[in-house]
Amino acid sequence: MRMTKARRDILKIFNENDKPLNAEQLSKILEEDYDLSTIYRNLNFFEEQAILRSIVFSDKIKYYFTSKGHYHFVYCTKCKKFQKINKCFEEEFKKHINKKLDFEVKSHTLYFEGLCHDCKNRRDYDEAND
Amino acid sequence: MRMTKARRDILKIFNENDKPLNAEQLSKILEEDYDLSTIYRNLNFFEEQAILRSIVFSDKIKYYFTSKGHYHFVYCTKCKKFQKINKCFEEEFKKHINKKLDFEVKSHTLYFEGLCHDCKNRRDYDEAND
DNA sequence: TTTGCTGCAAATTATTTGCATAGTA
DNA sequence: TACTATGCAAATAATTTGCAGCAAA
């Protein structure tokens, strides 16, 4: 891993920011100092290195955030802003969100990504052939 | 709402299938009887009518499923298949997933979509101007 | 010096849209 | 018949990629 100015600048922003950001937003914060392709490449790189994590909401844009801590958010479909949640169970969540954040929940989704039974067992074979 | 052959065929598939499907998959199941734009238009239509719900995973493709029941899934990032989950709390979920489904969880995400405090209070204004 | 990173331009791909025609009520 | 849905082709937009030059180690 080569620590370039672009990478330093990008990491700095994520460390100062606890809300998910997409490539476009990052580019603006960086005052367009870097080409978008550079930003995309670095975001991918950081995700591979598990330094950043990403999430895709219904707008189909990839948002990145640091891998430390929780991956639970409320996302406003109108202004596209996030708020972090620190509580951990669904029912509590809902109360917390409705009352403490004054956020009107329209829908919620929980998903787990990983490898299913079949892919898990075929892993070595697949990785050698991907 | 005009009940066309395309709409009937699409709904039939979703009613027989409890796993999320994307436009491409649907098109194949329908043996390419309909143009993709027709399928996309109808999926949007059904979602507006709250007959279908959708979810976007890390592959950025929109998957649709019937609005009845739970919106909790495990999603295999390799084969892109889903399995439904019926349990309702996170910790229980994890055990359930790991043991009962033999699914190796790599990451999980929970999110609530809706309107934040600001947008909620500005709702009338915004809706009139969108 | 060497290899990996960046900028630029072009490609990719899921989805959307305009328009003329066909189909439903 | 009146209006909506469909097919086709072209447009859109986030992201990726090839390539040549530049910058970390």
Coordinates of C-alpha atoms (C1' of nucleotides) in Angstrom, one line a residue:
Chain A
M1 CA 0.0 0.0 0.0
R2 CA 1.4 3.3 -1.1
M3 CA 0.3 6.3 0.9
T4 CA -0.4 9.0 -1.5
K5 CA -1.8 12.5 -1.0
A6 CA -5.2 11.4 -2.3
R7 CA -5.4 8.5 0.1
R8 CA -4.3 10.6 3.0
D9 CA -6.9 13.3 2.2
I10 CA -9.7 10.7 1.8
L11 CA -9.0 8.9 5.0
K12 CA -8.8 12.2 6.9
I13 CA -12.3 13.1 5.8
F14 CA -13.7 9.7 6.9
N15 CA -12.0 9.9 10.3
E16 CA -13.5 13.3 10.9
N17 CA -16.9 12.3 9.7
D18 CA -19.2 9.6 11.1
K19 CA -21.8 9.8 8.4
P20 CA -21.6 7.7 5.2
L21 CA -20.4 9.6 2.2
N22 CA -20.5 8.8 -1.5
A23 CA -17.9 9.5 -4.2
E24 CA -19.5 12.7 -5.4
Q25 CA -19.8 14.1 -1.9
L26 CA -16.2 13.2 -1.2
S27 CA -15.1 14.9 -4.4
K28 CA -16.8 18.1 -3.4
I29 CA -15.4 18.1 0.1
L30 CA -12.0 17.6 -1.5
E31 CA -12.8 20.6 -3.7
E32 CA -12.4 18.5 -6.8
D33 CA -8.7 18.2 -6.3
Y34 CA -8.8 14.6 -7.6
D35 CA -10.4 12.9 -10.6
L36 CA -13.5 11.0 -9.8
S37 CA -11.9 7.8 -11.1
T38 CA -9.1 8.2 -8.5
I39 CA -11.7 8.6 -5.8
Y40 CA -13.6 5.5 -6.9
R41 CA -10.4 3.5 -7.2
N42 CA -9.4 4.5 -3.7
L43 CA -12.7 3.8 -2.2
N44 CA -12.6 0.3 -3.7
F45 CA -9.1 -0.1 -2.4
F46 CA -10.0 0.9 1.1
E47 CA -13.0 -1.4 1.1
E48 CA -10.8 -4.3 0.0
Q49 CA -8.4 -3.5 2.8
A50 CA -11.4 -3.4 5.2
I51 CA -10.5 0.1 6.2
L52 CA -13.9 1.4 4.9
R53 CA -17.2 -0.3 4.7
S54 CA -20.0 0.6 2.3
I55 CA -23.7 0.5 2.0
V56 CA -26.2 0.9 -0.8
F57 CA -29.6 2.4 -0.2
S58 CA -32.5 2.6 -2.4
D59 CA -30.9 5.4 -4.4
K60 CA -28.3 2.8 -5.6
I61 CA -25.4 5.0 -4.7
K62 CA -22.6 3.5 -2.7
Y63 CA -21.9 5.2 0.6
Y64 CA -18.7 4.6 2.5
F65 CA -17.9 4.9 6.2
T66 CA -15.1 3.7 8.6
S67 CA -15.3 0.1 9.6
K68 CA -15.2 0.8 13.3
G69 CA -18.4 0.5 15.3
H70 CA -22.0 0.0 14.2
Y71 CA -23.5 -0.2 10.8
H72 CA -26.9 0.9 11.7
F73 CA -28.4 4.0 10.2
V74 CA -31.5 6.0 9.6
Y75 CA -31.5 7.4 6.1
C76 CA -33.8 10.2 5.0
T77 CA -35.1 9.4 1.5
K78 CA -35.8 13.1 0.8
C79 CA -32.6 14.9 1.9
K80 CA -30.4 11.8 1.7
K81 CA -28.8 12.4 5.1
F82 CA -27.9 9.8 7.6
Q83 CA -28.1 9.6 11.3
K84 CA -26.3 6.9 13.3
I85 CA -28.0 4.7 15.7
N86 CA -26.3 3.2 18.7
K87 CA -29.0 1.0 20.2
C88 CA -29.1 -2.6 19.2
F89 CA -32.5 -4.3 19.0
E90 CA -35.2 -3.8 16.5
E91 CA -38.1 -2.8 18.8
E92 CA -35.9 -0.6 20.9
F93 CA -34.6 0.8 17.6
K94 CA -38.0 1.8 16.5
K95 CA -38.9 3.6 19.6
H96 CA -35.5 5.3 19.7
I97 CA -35.8 6.4 16.2
N98 CA -39.4 7.7 16.4
K99 CA -39.0 9.4 19.7
K100 CA -35.4 10.5 20.1
L101 CA -34.6 11.3 16.6
D102 CA -38.1 12.4 15.5
F103 CA -37.6 10.3 12.4
E104 CA -40.6 9.0 10.6
V105 CA -39.8 5.4 9.7
K106 CA -41.4 4.4 6.3
S107 CA -39.7 1.0 6.0
H108 CA -36.8 -0.9 7.4
T109 CA -34.5 -3.5 6.1
L110 CA -32.1 -5.9 7.8
Y111 CA -29.8 -8.0 5.8
F112 CA -26.8 -10.2 6.3
E113 CA -24.4 -10.7 3.5
G114 CA -22.0 -13.6 3.3
L115 CA -21.8 -17.1 1.9
C116 CA -24.6 -19.5 1.8
H117 CA -24.3 -23.2 2.5
D118 CA -23.5 -24.1 -1.1
C119 CA -21.0 -21.4 -1.8
K120 CA -19.3 -21.9 1.5
N121 CA -18.6 -25.5 0.7
R122 CA -17.6 -24.8 -2.8
R123 CA -15.4 -21.9 -1.8
D124 CA -12.0 -23.3 -2.6
Y125 CA -13.1 -24.5 -6.0
D126 CA -14.8 -21.2 -6.8
E127 CA -12.0 -19.0 -5.7
A128 CA -9.6 -20.9 -7.9
N129 CA -11.9 -20.3 -10.8
D130 CA -13.3 -16.9 -10.4
Chain B
M1 CA -55.1 0.2 -13.0
R2 CA -55.4 -1.8 -16.3
M3 CA -54.8 -5.5 -15.9
T4 CA -52.7 -6.5 -18.8
K5 CA -51.2 -9.8 -19.7
A6 CA -47.7 -8.6 -18.7
R7 CA -48.9 -7.5 -15.3
R8 CA -50.8 -10.7 -14.6
D9 CA -47.7 -12.7 -15.6
I10 CA -45.4 -10.7 -13.4
L11 CA -47.7 -10.9 -10.3
K12 CA -48.1 -14.6 -10.8
I13 CA -44.4 -15.1 -10.5
F14 CA -44.1 -13.0 -7.4
N15 CA -46.9 -14.8 -5.8
E16 CA -45.3 -18.2 -6.5
N17 CA -41.9 -17.0 -5.4
D18 CA -40.9 -15.8 -2.0
K19 CA -37.4 -14.7 -3.0
P20 CA -36.6 -11.3 -4.3
L21 CA -36.1 -11.1 -8.1
N22 CA -34.6 -8.4 -10.3
A23 CA -35.9 -7.3 -13.7
E24 CA -33.4 -9.4 -15.6
Q25 CA -34.3 -12.6 -13.7
L26 CA -38.0 -11.9 -14.2
S27 CA -37.4 -11.4 -17.9
K28 CA -35.8 -14.8 -18.1
I29 CA -38.5 -16.5 -16.1
L30 CA -41.0 -14.8 -18.5
E31 CA -39.0 -16.3 -21.4
E32 CA -38.4 -12.8 -22.7
D33 CA -42.0 -12.4 -23.7
Y34 CA -41.8 -8.8 -22.7
D35 CA -39.5 -5.9 -23.4
L36 CA -37.3 -5.0 -20.4
S37 CA -38.7 -1.5 -20.4
T38 CA -42.1 -2.9 -19.9
I39 CA -40.9 -5.0 -17.0
Y40 CA -39.2 -2.1 -15.4
R41 CA -42.2 0.1 -15.9
N42 CA -44.5 -2.5 -14.3
L43 CA -42.1 -3.1 -11.4
N44 CA -42.1 0.7 -10.7
F45 CA -45.8 0.7 -11.0
F46 CA -46.3 -2.2 -8.6
E47 CA -44.0 -0.5 -6.1
E48 CA -45.9 2.7 -6.2
Q49 CA -49.1 0.8 -5.6
A50 CA -47.4 -0.9 -2.6
I51 CA -48.0 -4.3 -4.2
L52 CA -44.3 -5.0 -4.4
R53 CA -41.4 -3.8 -2.2
S54 CA -37.8 -3.5 -3.3
I55 CA -34.4 -3.7 -1.8
V56 CA -31.0 -2.8 -3.2
F57 CA -28.0 -4.8 -2.0
S58 CA -24.3 -4.2 -2.6
D59 CA -24.6 -5.2 -6.2
K60 CA -26.8 -2.2 -6.8
I61 CA -29.5 -4.1 -8.6
K62 CA -33.0 -3.6 -7.4
Y63 CA -34.8 -6.8 -6.2
Y64 CA -38.5 -6.9 -5.8
F65 CA -40.7 -9.0 -3.6
T66 CA -44.3 -9.0 -2.4
S67 CA -45.2 -6.6 0.4
K68 CA -46.6 -9.2 2.6
G69 CA -44.6 -10.3 5.6
H70 CA -41.0 -9.7 6.6
Y71 CA -38.3 -7.9 4.9
H72 CA -35.4 -9.7 6.4
F73 CA -33.0 -11.7 4.2
V74 CA -29.7 -13.3 4.0
Y75 CA -28.0 -12.6 0.6
C76 CA -25.2 -14.7 -0.7
T77 CA -22.7 -12.3 -2.3
K78 CA -21.3 -15.0 -4.5
C79 CA -24.3 -16.8 -6.0
K80 CA -26.7 -13.8 -5.4
K81 CA -29.4 -16.0 -3.9
F82 CA -31.6 -15.1 -1.0
Q83 CA -33.0 -16.9 1.9
K84 CA -35.8 -15.5 4.0
I85 CA -35.5 -15.2 7.8
N86 CA -38.5 -15.3 10.1
K87 CA -36.9 -14.6 13.4
C88 CA -36.9 -11.1 14.7
F89 CA -34.0 -9.9 16.8
E90 CA -30.5 -9.4 15.9
E91 CA -28.7 -11.8 18.2
E92 CA -31.2 -14.5 17.6
F93 CA -30.9 -13.8 13.9
K94 CA -27.2 -14.4 13.9
K95 CA -27.5 -17.7 15.7
H96 CA -30.3 -18.8 13.5
I97 CA -28.4 -17.9 10.4
N98 CA -25.1 -19.4 11.3
K99 CA -26.6 -22.6 12.7
K100 CA -29.9 -23.3 10.9
L101 CA -29.1 -22.0 7.5
D102 CA -25.3 -22.7 7.6
F103 CA -24.8 -19.3 6.2
E104 CA -21.5 -17.6 6.9
V105 CA -22.3 -14.0 7.8
K106 CA -19.7 -11.5 6.5
S107 CA -21.5 -8.4 7.4
H108 CA -24.9 -7.1 8.3
T109 CA -26.8 -4.0 7.8
L110 CA -29.9 -2.7 9.3
Y111 CA -31.5 0.5 8.0
F112 CA -34.7 2.4 8.4
E113 CA -35.8 4.7 5.6
G114 CA -38.2 7.5 6.1
L115 CA -38.2 11.2 6.8
C116 CA -35.9 12.9 9.2
H117 CA -37.0 15.6 11.6
D118 CA -36.3 18.5 9.2
C119 CA -37.9 16.9 6.1
K120 CA -40.9 15.8 8.1
N121 CA -41.6 19.3 9.2
R122 CA -41.0 20.7 5.8
R123 CA -43.1 18.1 4.2
D124 CA -46.0 20.1 2.9
Y125 CA -43.8 22.8 1.4
D126 CA -41.5 20.2 -0.3
E127 CA -44.3 18.1 -1.7
A128 CA -45.8 21.1 -3.3
N129 CA -42.4 22.0 -4.9
D130 CA -41.0 18.6 -5.9
Chain C
dT1 C1' 14.7 2.9 -10.6
dT2 C1' 10.6 0.4 -10.3
dT3 C1' 6.1 -0.4 -9.7
dG4 C1' 1.9 1.3 -8.4
dC5 C1' -1.1 5.7 -8.6
dT6 C1' -3.4 9.3 -11.2
dG7 C1' -5.8 11.9 -14.9
dC8 C1' -8.3 11.7 -19.0
dA9 C1' -11.4 9.8 -22.1
dA10 C1' -14.1 6.1 -23.4
dA11 C1' -16.7 2.0 -22.0
dT12 C1' -20.1 -0.4 -19.1
dT13 C1' -24.6 -1.4 -17.4
dA14 C1' -29.0 -1.0 -14.8
dT15 C1' -32.6 1.7 -15.5
dT16 C1' -35.4 5.5 -17.7
dT17 C1' -37.7 7.9 -21.4
dG18 C1' -39.9 9.7 -26.0
dC19 C1' -42.6 8.3 -29.4
dA20 C1' -45.6 5.6 -32.4
dT21 C1' -48.6 1.7 -32.1
dA22 C1' -51.4 -1.9 -29.9
dG23 C1' -54.5 -3.4 -26.3
dT24 C1' -57.8 -2.8 -22.4
dA25 C1' -62.1 -1.1 -20.4
Chain D
dT1 C1' -63.8 5.0 -28.7
dA2 C1' -60.5 6.9 -25.3
dC3 C1' -56.8 6.4 -22.9
dT4 C1' -53.2 3.5 -21.0
dA5 C1' -49.5 0.0 -21.7
dT6 C1' -46.1 -1.8 -24.8
dG7 C1' -42.0 -2.2 -27.9
dC8 C1' -38.1 -0.1 -29.8
dA9 C1' -34.3 2.9 -29.8
dA10 C1' -31.9 6.3 -27.6
dA11 C1' -30.7 8.7 -23.3
dT12 C1' -29.1 8.7 -18.4
dA13 C1' -25.9 8.3 -14.7
dA14 C1' -22.9 5.9 -11.3
dT15 C1' -19.0 3.5 -11.8
dT16 C1' -15.1 1.0 -14.2
dT17 C1' -11.3 0.6 -17.2
dG18 C1' -7.3 1.2 -20.7
dC19 C1' -3.5 3.8 -21.3
dA20 C1' 0.3 7.0 -20.8
dG21 C1' 2.7 9.9 -17.6
dC22 C1' 3.8 10.8 -12.6
dA23 C1' 5.1 9.9 -8.0
dA24 C1' 6.1 7.1 -3.8
dA25 C1' 9.3 3.5 -2.0

